[in-house]
Coordinates of C-alpha atoms in Angstrom, one line a residue:
Chain A
M1 CA -27.0 -27.5 30.6
K2 CA -24.4 -29.9 29.5
A3 CA -25.7 -33.5 28.3
P4 CA -24.2 -35.8 30.7
N5 CA -22.4 -39.0 29.9
T6 CA -21.7 -38.4 26.2
P7 CA -18.3 -38.8 24.8
P8 CA -16.2 -35.7 23.8
R9 CA -16.6 -34.4 20.1
I10 CA -13.5 -32.6 20.0
R11 CA -10.5 -33.8 22.3
I12 CA -7.1 -31.8 22.2
A13 CA -4.3 -33.5 23.9
A14 CA -0.8 -32.0 24.1
A15 CA -1.3 -29.7 21.3
G16 CA 1.4 -27.4 19.8
K17 CA 1.9 -25.3 17.0
R18 CA 5.5 -23.9 16.0
Y19 CA 6.2 -21.6 13.1
Q20 CA 10.1 -21.9 12.5
Q21 CA 11.9 -20.8 15.6
H22 CA 8.4 -19.2 17.4
Q23 CA 6.5 -21.3 19.7
I24 CA 2.8 -20.1 19.2
F25 CA 1.0 -22.3 21.6
E26 CA 1.7 -25.2 23.7
N27 CA 0.4 -28.2 25.6
V28 CA -3.1 -27.7 24.9
D29 CA -5.6 -30.0 26.7
L30 CA -9.0 -29.2 25.9
T31 CA -12.4 -31.9 25.6
V32 CA -15.7 -30.2 24.0
G33 CA -19.0 -32.3 24.6
E34 CA -21.8 -32.7 22.5
R35 CA -24.1 -29.8 22.3
E36 CA -21.3 -27.8 24.5
V37 CA -20.3 -24.1 23.7
V38 CA -16.5 -23.6 24.5
A39 CA -15.3 -19.7 24.2
I40 CA -11.7 -19.0 23.9
I41 CA -10.5 -15.8 25.0
G42 CA -6.8 -14.5 25.3
P43 CA -4.9 -11.3 24.3
S44 CA -4.3 -10.3 20.9
G45 CA -1.6 -12.8 19.4
C46 CA -1.9 -15.5 21.7
G47 CA -2.4 -18.0 19.0
K48 CA -6.6 -18.4 19.3
T49 CA -6.9 -18.1 15.8
T50 CA -4.5 -20.4 15.1
L51 CA -5.5 -23.1 17.4
L52 CA -9.3 -22.8 15.7
R53 CA -7.5 -23.2 12.3
C54 CA -5.8 -26.4 13.6
I55 CA -8.8 -27.7 15.0
D56 CA -10.5 -26.9 11.5
G57 CA -7.7 -29.0 9.9
L58 CA -6.9 -26.1 7.5
I59 CA -3.1 -26.1 9.2
P60 CA -0.9 -29.1 11.0
L61 CA -0.1 -29.2 14.6
T62 CA 3.4 -29.6 15.2
Q63 CA 3.1 -31.2 18.5
G64 CA 0.0 -33.2 20.3
E65 CA -3.3 -34.3 18.4
I66 CA -6.8 -33.0 17.7
L67 CA -9.5 -35.8 17.7
I68 CA -12.9 -34.6 16.2
E69 CA -15.4 -37.6 16.6
G70 CA -12.3 -40.1 17.5
S71 CA -10.3 -39.4 14.6
P72 CA -7.3 -37.0 14.1
M73 CA -7.8 -34.0 12.2
L74 CA -5.3 -33.6 9.5
A75 CA -7.4 -32.1 6.8
P76 CA -10.8 -30.1 6.7
R77 CA -13.1 -32.4 6.7
A78 CA -17.3 -32.8 6.4
G79 CA -19.3 -32.0 9.9
V80 CA -16.8 -29.3 10.6
A81 CA -17.7 -25.8 9.6
M82 CA -16.0 -22.6 10.3
V83 CA -17.4 -19.0 10.3
F84 CA -14.6 -16.3 9.8
Q85 CA -13.8 -12.9 11.2
H86 CA -13.1 -11.5 7.4
F87 CA -16.8 -13.2 6.4
G88 CA -14.5 -14.8 3.4
L89 CA -17.8 -14.6 0.9
F90 CA -17.4 -14.5 -2.7
P91 CA -17.5 -11.2 -4.2
W92 CA -18.5 -12.9 -7.8
K93 CA -21.5 -15.1 -5.9
T94 CA -25.0 -13.7 -5.0
V95 CA -26.1 -14.8 -1.2
H96 CA -27.8 -17.6 -2.5
D97 CA -24.8 -19.0 -4.1
N98 CA -22.4 -18.1 -1.2
V99 CA -25.0 -19.9 1.0
A100 CA -25.0 -23.0 -1.3
Y101 CA -21.4 -23.0 -1.9
G102 CA -20.6 -25.7 1.0
L103 CA -23.5 -27.7 0.2
K104 CA -22.7 -27.9 -3.7
L105 CA -18.9 -29.1 -2.9
S106 CA -20.5 -32.0 -0.8
G107 CA -22.0 -33.3 -4.1
I108 CA -25.3 -32.7 -3.4
S109 CA -28.3 -32.1 -6.2
K110 CA -29.0 -28.8 -7.8
A111 CA -32.6 -29.4 -7.0
E112 CA -31.9 -30.4 -3.6
I113 CA -29.6 -27.3 -2.6
N114 CA -32.4 -25.2 -4.0
E115 CA -34.4 -26.5 -1.7
R116 CA -32.1 -26.0 1.3
V117 CA -30.7 -23.0 0.8
P118 CA -34.0 -20.8 1.6
H119 CA -34.4 -22.2 5.0
F120 CA -30.8 -21.1 6.1
V121 CA -31.0 -18.0 4.5
K122 CA -34.4 -17.5 6.2
L123 CA -33.0 -18.6 9.6
V124 CA -30.4 -15.9 9.4
G125 CA -32.6 -13.1 8.6
L126 CA -31.5 -12.5 4.7
S127 CA -34.9 -13.4 3.0
G128 CA -35.3 -11.6 0.1
F129 CA -31.6 -10.9 -0.3
E130 CA -31.1 -13.9 -2.1
K131 CA -29.9 -12.1 -5.7
Y132 CA -27.9 -9.7 -3.9
Y133 CA -23.9 -9.6 -4.2
P134 CA -22.0 -8.9 -1.0
Y135 CA -21.1 -5.6 -2.2
Q136 CA -24.8 -4.6 -1.9
I137 CA -25.5 -5.8 1.4
S138 CA -23.9 -4.5 5.0
G139 CA -21.2 -6.0 6.7
G140 CA -23.6 -7.8 9.8
M141 CA -25.7 -9.0 6.6
Q142 CA -22.4 -10.4 5.1
Q143 CA -21.7 -12.4 8.3
R144 CA -25.3 -13.6 8.8
C145 CA -24.5 -15.0 4.8
G146 CA -21.4 -16.4 5.9
L147 CA -22.9 -18.1 8.9
A148 CA -25.9 -19.5 6.9
R149 CA -23.1 -21.0 4.4
A150 CA -21.6 -22.8 7.7
L151 CA -25.1 -23.7 9.3
A152 CA -26.1 -25.1 5.5
T153 CA -24.1 -27.9 5.8
E154 CA -25.3 -29.0 9.0
P155 CA -22.3 -29.2 10.9
R156 CA -21.8 -31.2 14.4
V157 CA -18.8 -29.0 15.0
L158 CA -19.2 -25.1 14.3
L159 CA -15.8 -23.2 14.7
M160 CA -16.2 -19.4 15.0
D161 CA -13.2 -17.3 14.6
E162 CA -13.8 -13.6 16.2
P163 CA -17.2 -13.8 14.0
F164 CA -18.4 -10.5 15.1
G165 CA -15.2 -8.9 15.2
A166 CA -15.5 -6.8 11.9
V167 CA -19.2 -5.4 12.5
D168 CA -20.0 -2.4 14.3
A169 CA -20.8 -2.4 18.2
Q170 CA -24.6 -2.4 18.0
T171 CA -24.7 -5.1 14.9
R172 CA -22.4 -7.2 16.9
E173 CA -25.2 -7.4 19.9
I174 CA -27.7 -8.3 17.5
L175 CA -25.9 -11.0 15.6
Q176 CA -24.7 -12.5 19.4
F177 CA -28.3 -12.8 20.1
E178 CA -29.6 -14.2 17.0
L179 CA -26.7 -16.7 17.4
L180 CA -28.2 -17.7 20.8
R181 CA -31.5 -18.2 19.4
I182 CA -30.1 -20.2 16.1
W183 CA -28.1 -22.4 18.4
E184 CA -31.0 -23.1 21.1
D185 CA -33.0 -24.3 17.7
T186 CA -30.1 -26.4 16.8
P187 CA -28.0 -26.9 19.6
T188 CA -24.3 -28.1 18.3
T189 CA -20.7 -28.2 19.4
M190 CA -19.0 -24.8 19.1
V191 CA -15.9 -23.4 19.6
F192 CA -16.0 -19.7 19.7
V193 CA -12.9 -17.4 19.3
T194 CA -13.3 -14.1 20.8
H195 CA -11.4 -11.2 22.4
S196 CA -14.6 -9.8 24.1
I197 CA -15.2 -10.9 27.6
E198 CA -18.8 -10.2 27.5
E199 CA -19.1 -12.4 24.5
A200 CA -17.7 -15.2 25.9
V201 CA -19.5 -15.1 29.2
L202 CA -22.7 -14.6 26.9
M203 CA -21.9 -17.8 24.8
G204 CA -19.6 -19.9 26.6
D205 CA -20.6 -23.3 28.8
R206 CA -17.1 -22.7 29.5
I207 CA -14.5 -19.9 28.8
V208 CA -10.8 -21.3 28.3
V209 CA -8.2 -18.6 29.0
L210 CA -5.2 -18.6 26.7
K211 CA -1.9 -17.1 28.3
G212 CA 1.8 -16.7 28.0
R213 CA 4.4 -16.8 25.6
P214 CA 4.1 -19.5 24.3
S215 CA 0.2 -19.7 25.2
S216 CA -1.2 -22.5 27.0
V217 CA -4.5 -23.0 28.8
H218 CA -4.4 -20.5 31.7
E219 CA -7.9 -21.2 33.3
V220 CA -11.1 -22.6 32.3
V221 CA -13.7 -20.9 33.6
E222 CA -17.7 -22.7 33.9
V223 CA -20.4 -20.5 32.8
D224 CA -23.0 -21.8 35.0
L225 CA -25.6 -19.1 33.6
P226 CA -29.1 -20.7 32.8
R227 CA -30.0 -21.2 29.3
P228 CA -31.6 -20.2 27.0
R229 CA -29.6 -16.9 27.3
D230 CA -31.1 -13.5 26.0
R231 CA -30.7 -9.8 26.9
A232 CA -31.9 -10.7 30.4
T233 CA -28.7 -12.7 30.9
L234 CA -26.6 -9.4 30.9
L235 CA -28.5 -8.1 33.8
L236 CA -27.7 -11.3 36.0
P237 CA -25.5 -10.2 38.6
H238 CA -23.8 -13.5 38.3
F239 CA -23.0 -12.4 34.6
A240 CA -21.3 -9.8 36.0
E241 CA -19.6 -11.6 38.8
L242 CA -18.3 -13.9 35.9
R243 CA -17.1 -11.1 33.6
E244 CA -15.4 -9.3 36.6
H245 CA -13.7 -12.6 37.1
V246 CA -12.2 -13.2 33.3
W247 CA -11.5 -10.0 33.2
G248 CA -9.1 -9.9 36.0
T249 CA -7.5 -13.1 34.9
L250 CA -7.2 -11.7 31.5
M251 CA -6.0 -8.2 32.5
A252 CA -3.5 -9.2 35.1
D253 CA -0.6 -8.9 32.9
A254 CA -2.2 -7.7 29.7
R255 CA 0.1 -4.5 29.5
Q256 CA 3.3 -7.0 29.6
A257 CA 1.4 -9.4 27.3
E258 CA 1.1 -6.5 24.7
F259 CA 4.7 -5.3 25.1
D260 CA 5.6 -9.0 24.5
V261 CA 3.8 -9.2 21.2
I262 CA 5.1 -5.9 19.9
K263 CA 8.7 -7.1 20.8
N264 CA 8.2 -10.5 19.2
N265 CA 6.8 -9.1 15.8
Chain B
M1 CA -15.2 18.3 -10.0
S2 CA -16.7 20.3 -6.6
G3 CA -15.5 23.5 -8.4
S4 CA -17.3 22.9 -11.5
A5 CA -20.2 21.8 -9.9
V6 CA -20.5 24.9 -7.7
L7 CA -19.9 26.8 -11.2
D8 CA -23.2 25.0 -12.3
A9 CA -25.2 25.5 -9.7
D10 CA -24.2 29.3 -9.3
G11 CA -23.9 30.2 -13.2
P12 CA -26.8 31.7 -14.9
R13 CA -29.7 29.6 -16.9
G14 CA -28.0 30.4 -20.4
Y15 CA -24.8 28.5 -19.7
A16 CA -26.5 25.2 -18.9
L17 CA -26.2 23.9 -22.6
L18 CA -22.6 25.2 -22.7
N19 CA -21.7 22.9 -19.8
H20 CA -23.6 19.8 -21.2
P21 CA -20.8 17.7 -22.0
L22 CA -22.5 16.5 -25.1
F23 CA -22.3 20.1 -26.3
L24 CA -18.7 20.3 -25.5
K25 CA -17.6 17.0 -27.0
A26 CA -19.8 18.1 -30.4
T27 CA -18.0 21.6 -30.7
A28 CA -14.5 20.3 -29.7
G29 CA -14.9 18.0 -32.6
L30 CA -16.2 20.5 -35.0
V31 CA -13.5 23.0 -34.2
L32 CA -10.8 20.2 -34.9
L33 CA -12.2 18.9 -38.1
C34 CA -12.6 23.0 -39.3
L35 CA -8.8 23.4 -38.1
W36 CA -8.0 20.4 -40.2
E37 CA -10.0 21.5 -43.2
G38 CA -8.5 24.8 -43.0
V39 CA -5.1 23.9 -42.8
V40 CA -5.2 21.2 -45.5
R41 CA -7.1 23.5 -47.8
W42 CA -4.3 26.5 -47.3
L43 CA -1.0 24.5 -47.0
A44 CA -1.4 21.1 -48.8
P45 CA -1.9 19.4 -52.4
P46 CA -5.2 18.7 -53.1
Y47 CA -5.0 15.1 -52.8
V48 CA -4.1 15.1 -49.0
A49 CA -7.1 13.7 -47.0
R50 CA -9.6 16.3 -45.7
P51 CA -12.9 15.9 -44.2
S52 CA -15.1 17.2 -47.1
G53 CA -13.0 14.7 -49.2
I54 CA -13.6 12.0 -47.0
A55 CA -17.2 12.6 -46.5
Q56 CA -17.4 12.5 -50.5
V57 CA -16.1 9.1 -50.9
I58 CA -17.2 7.4 -47.4
L59 CA -20.0 5.9 -48.5
G60 CA -19.0 4.6 -51.6
V61 CA -15.7 3.3 -50.5
L62 CA -18.2 1.5 -47.4
G63 CA -20.2 0.1 -50.0
N64 CA -17.5 -1.2 -52.0
A65 CA -17.2 -5.2 -52.4
E66 CA -13.4 -5.1 -52.5
F67 CA -13.3 -2.7 -49.7
L68 CA -15.7 -4.6 -47.6
S69 CA -13.8 -7.9 -48.1
A70 CA -10.6 -6.2 -47.5
A71 CA -12.1 -5.2 -43.9
G72 CA -13.6 -8.9 -43.3
A73 CA -10.4 -10.3 -44.1
T74 CA -8.0 -8.0 -41.5
L75 CA -10.9 -7.8 -38.9
S76 CA -11.6 -11.5 -38.7
A77 CA -8.0 -12.0 -38.7
V78 CA -7.7 -9.9 -35.8
A79 CA -10.8 -11.6 -33.7
L80 CA -9.2 -15.1 -34.7
G81 CA -6.3 -14.6 -33.3
L82 CA -7.8 -12.6 -30.0
F83 CA -9.8 -15.9 -29.6
I84 CA -6.6 -18.3 -30.1
S85 CA -4.8 -15.7 -27.6
L86 CA -7.2 -15.5 -24.9
I87 CA -7.6 -19.3 -24.9
T88 CA -4.1 -20.2 -24.9
G89 CA -2.9 -17.2 -23.0
T90 CA -5.7 -18.1 -20.2
L91 CA -4.5 -21.4 -19.8
I92 CA -0.8 -20.7 -19.5
G93 CA -1.2 -17.8 -17.7
F94 CA -3.3 -19.8 -15.0
L95 CA -0.9 -22.5 -15.0
M96 CA 1.9 -20.2 -14.4
G97 CA 0.2 -18.9 -11.6
R98 CA -0.7 -21.3 -9.6
I99 CA 2.5 -23.6 -10.1
M100 CA 5.4 -21.9 -8.8
L101 CA 8.0 -23.8 -10.7
L102 CA 6.6 -23.2 -14.1
E103 CA 6.3 -19.3 -13.1
Q104 CA 9.8 -19.3 -12.1
G105 CA 10.8 -21.2 -15.0
L106 CA 8.9 -19.2 -17.6
R107 CA 8.8 -15.8 -16.2
Y108 CA 11.8 -14.1 -17.9
Y109 CA 11.0 -15.4 -21.3
V110 CA 7.2 -14.7 -21.2
N111 CA 8.0 -11.2 -19.9
S112 CA 10.9 -10.4 -22.6
L113 CA 8.3 -11.9 -25.6
F114 CA 5.8 -9.7 -23.9
A115 CA 8.1 -6.7 -24.3
T116 CA 9.3 -7.4 -27.8
P117 CA 7.8 -5.3 -30.3
M118 CA 6.0 -7.1 -32.8
V119 CA 7.0 -4.9 -35.8
A120 CA 10.7 -5.9 -35.2
I121 CA 9.9 -9.5 -36.0
M122 CA 7.8 -9.0 -38.9
P123 CA 10.6 -9.8 -41.5
L124 CA 11.2 -13.4 -39.4
L125 CA 7.6 -14.1 -39.5
T126 CA 7.3 -14.1 -43.2
L127 CA 10.5 -16.0 -43.5
W128 CA 8.9 -18.3 -41.1
F129 CA 5.3 -18.7 -42.7
G130 CA 5.8 -17.3 -45.7
Y131 CA 4.3 -14.2 -47.7
N132 CA 0.5 -15.3 -46.5
T133 CA -2.4 -15.3 -44.2
D134 CA -0.7 -17.4 -41.7
A135 CA 1.8 -15.1 -41.3
R136 CA -0.7 -11.9 -40.5
L137 CA -2.7 -14.6 -38.1
A138 CA 1.1 -15.3 -36.3
A139 CA 1.6 -11.6 -35.9
V140 CA -1.7 -11.0 -34.2
V141 CA -1.2 -14.0 -31.9
F142 CA 2.1 -13.0 -31.1
A143 CA 1.1 -9.2 -30.2
G144 CA -2.1 -10.7 -28.3
F145 CA -0.6 -13.7 -26.7
F146 CA 1.8 -12.4 -24.2
S147 CA -0.7 -9.8 -22.9
V148 CA -3.2 -12.2 -22.1
T149 CA -0.5 -14.7 -20.4
V150 CA 1.0 -11.8 -18.1
N151 CA -2.2 -10.6 -16.8
A152 CA -3.8 -14.0 -16.5
C153 CA -0.7 -15.1 -14.7
E154 CA -1.2 -11.9 -12.4
G155 CA -4.8 -12.5 -12.2
A156 CA -4.3 -16.4 -10.8
R157 CA -1.6 -15.3 -8.5
S158 CA -3.9 -12.7 -6.4
A159 CA -6.7 -14.6 -5.7
P160 CA -8.0 -13.7 -2.4
L161 CA -6.3 -15.7 0.6
E162 CA -9.7 -15.3 2.5
C163 CA -11.4 -17.0 -0.6
L164 CA -9.0 -19.8 -0.9
E165 CA -8.8 -20.7 2.9
V166 CA -12.6 -20.9 2.8
A167 CA -12.8 -23.0 -0.4
H168 CA -9.8 -25.4 1.6
S169 CA -12.4 -25.3 4.8
F170 CA -15.3 -26.4 2.7
R171 CA -12.9 -29.2 1.3
A172 CA -13.0 -27.8 -2.2
R173 CA -10.9 -30.1 -5.1
P174 CA -8.5 -27.9 -7.2
W175 CA -10.8 -28.1 -10.1
S176 CA -13.6 -26.5 -8.4
T177 CA -11.2 -23.9 -6.6
L178 CA -10.4 -23.1 -10.4
F179 CA -13.9 -22.2 -11.5
D180 CA -15.2 -21.1 -7.9
V181 CA -12.3 -18.9 -6.9
I182 CA -9.3 -18.4 -9.3
F183 CA -11.1 -17.9 -12.6
P184 CA -13.9 -15.3 -11.3
S185 CA -11.1 -13.6 -9.2
S186 CA -9.1 -13.1 -12.2
L187 CA -11.7 -11.8 -14.8
P188 CA -11.0 -8.1 -13.9
Y189 CA -7.1 -9.2 -14.9
L190 CA -8.1 -10.8 -18.0
I191 CA -10.7 -8.4 -19.0
A192 CA -7.5 -6.0 -19.0
G193 CA -5.3 -8.3 -20.3
V194 CA -7.5 -8.8 -23.7
R195 CA -8.3 -5.1 -24.1
L196 CA -4.5 -4.8 -24.1
A197 CA -4.2 -7.6 -26.4
A198 CA -7.0 -6.5 -28.9
G199 CA -5.1 -3.0 -29.7
R200 CA -1.8 -5.0 -29.9
A201 CA -3.6 -7.3 -32.5
R202 CA -4.9 -4.5 -34.8
V203 CA -1.6 -2.9 -34.7
A204 CA -0.1 -6.3 -35.7
A205 CA -2.5 -7.2 -38.4
V206 CA -2.2 -3.9 -40.1
V207 CA 1.5 -3.9 -40.3
A208 CA 1.5 -7.6 -41.2
E209 CA -0.4 -6.5 -44.4
F210 CA 2.0 -3.4 -45.1
F211 CA 4.7 -6.2 -44.9
I212 CA 3.1 -8.8 -46.8
S213 CA 0.9 -7.3 -49.5
I214 CA -2.2 -9.5 -48.8
P215 CA -5.5 -8.5 -49.2
G216 CA -6.9 -6.5 -45.7
L217 CA -7.3 -2.8 -44.8
G218 CA -3.5 -2.5 -44.0
Y219 CA -2.8 -3.1 -47.4
Y220 CA -5.9 -1.2 -48.7
I221 CA -4.3 1.9 -46.8
L222 CA -0.8 1.4 -48.1
Y223 CA -2.1 0.8 -51.8
N224 CA -4.4 3.9 -51.7
S225 CA -1.8 6.3 -49.8
R226 CA 0.7 5.6 -52.6
T227 CA -1.9 6.4 -55.7
F228 CA -2.8 9.4 -53.9
H229 CA -6.5 8.1 -52.7
H230 CA -5.9 9.7 -49.4
N231 CA -9.1 10.2 -48.9
E232 CA -10.3 6.4 -49.3
A233 CA -7.2 5.3 -47.4
F234 CA -8.8 7.7 -44.4
V235 CA -12.0 5.6 -44.4
A236 CA -10.3 2.3 -43.9
V237 CA -8.5 3.9 -40.9
I238 CA -11.6 5.5 -39.4
V239 CA -13.2 1.5 -39.9
L240 CA -9.8 0.6 -37.9
V241 CA -10.8 3.0 -35.0
A242 CA -14.2 2.2 -34.9
A243 CA -13.4 -1.6 -34.7
G244 CA -11.1 -0.8 -31.4
V245 CA -14.0 1.6 -30.3
G246 CA -16.7 -1.0 -30.6
F247 CA -14.6 -3.6 -29.0
E248 CA -14.0 -1.4 -25.8
A249 CA -17.7 -0.6 -25.5
F250 CA -18.6 -4.2 -25.9
T251 CA -16.2 -5.3 -23.0
R252 CA -17.3 -2.2 -20.9
W253 CA -20.8 -3.4 -21.5
L254 CA -20.0 -7.1 -20.7
T255 CA -18.1 -6.3 -17.3
R256 CA -21.5 -4.4 -16.4
R257 CA -23.9 -6.9 -17.3
Y258 CA -22.5 -9.9 -16.2
F259 CA -19.8 -9.0 -13.5
P260 CA -21.4 -6.1 -11.6
W261 CA -19.6 -7.2 -8.6
H262 CA -16.3 -6.0 -10.4
R263 CA -15.8 -2.0 -9.6
P264 CA -19.5 -1.7 -8.3
R265 CA -20.8 2.0 -7.6

């Protein structure tokens, strides 16, 4: 379902990140096309979140470069938005004000913000909760709000950092299908970091498996499942095949990797 | 808690009144007043303050123009001093909290001055400012400023990293981060600082009046104590207590009304 003949929106070339003596990842090469969803998966501590932060420009690379729409990501930029595992909602702002935050910073007039926010609040299913504070709504609703905040800036690149990692299993499933529905309405470039194999297969057009110490791209799995995807996708035999394949790649030396993480920390 | 709840549920109906919090408070107050009255009547000379004596003079004192202007002088000096402390203390505390060099340079001095008993430097203040209302204001500011500064600094330093990361990701300028993240997240600290400062400021104003003999509640207490009008002196004490309790209630109302996200139930 990838649009052919479009230049890649994200190009990552020989990227590496080192903290003092500790090389997190190295030699990461990856291109992500317009309207493509790339899921990044790997054992915990392999640096997938660090890579995503580098893509957002929150932290600098130590080797290589990341280009978005042709220019290097040295700092956060308009058109790129991130959804955080920890939600990152401001406790002192209402749902409406949290969703409006990105718009406010981009200098849009208050009247226009008030016109646009309700659309995104509705898109994530939070209508009626505009005046609630984060502590008054559930974790799943909080992440809906975090998603709306990112979507409201109408990003050309959407970065998802284990967005459903902090919500319970049932909420997680609901949010996955909601995200698929929203993406179908406005398909955009998405990089989706997750530690759930099913989620990676369900979301991604490709799955990038990060592995090793320091980690690098171990394998790229093409996910040729039809879109739009929904609950029925989970029942396809090919879904199970892909899931098993990724499982095999990921878990081959998972036990050793886990020991390494503990030793290295 | 649970123990008394069980007693409430199982106890006979007649004990409901006994368990009512208001009833207990009123009874305890009455018992204490009776003890005070009894002990003073039994052991003390007639000019010593006692509840019945205070009750006789309280309305007269509260309607007395001289007393009212004394109360006005002290409480307005406290209010003005607190206001100055709040503004300057917040500003300097925030700068210290966010600029590492400033914090490292000033920390020891601010903490030492915070720990300096205001009473100890009162004679010096009278030398620097003269025997006038300026010295009283200086004492109030000295007592309040460092409480606010120390707390504002702590508040600014403890701004949640998640929120700062979100601000960074959405390309917030330092100025907007100050108002969107640092200021609201340190409000609880600021409120704690101001409450602490309010107590210290009242002590400072009264002690300053003892030293300097300028019109005010402190001087009113000193003068009436020395001329054997203990009941009148006690009315001034009650006014000071009421001002403190009133301020506490005000900050609690303010917090609930305007910062509901802080310590939500």
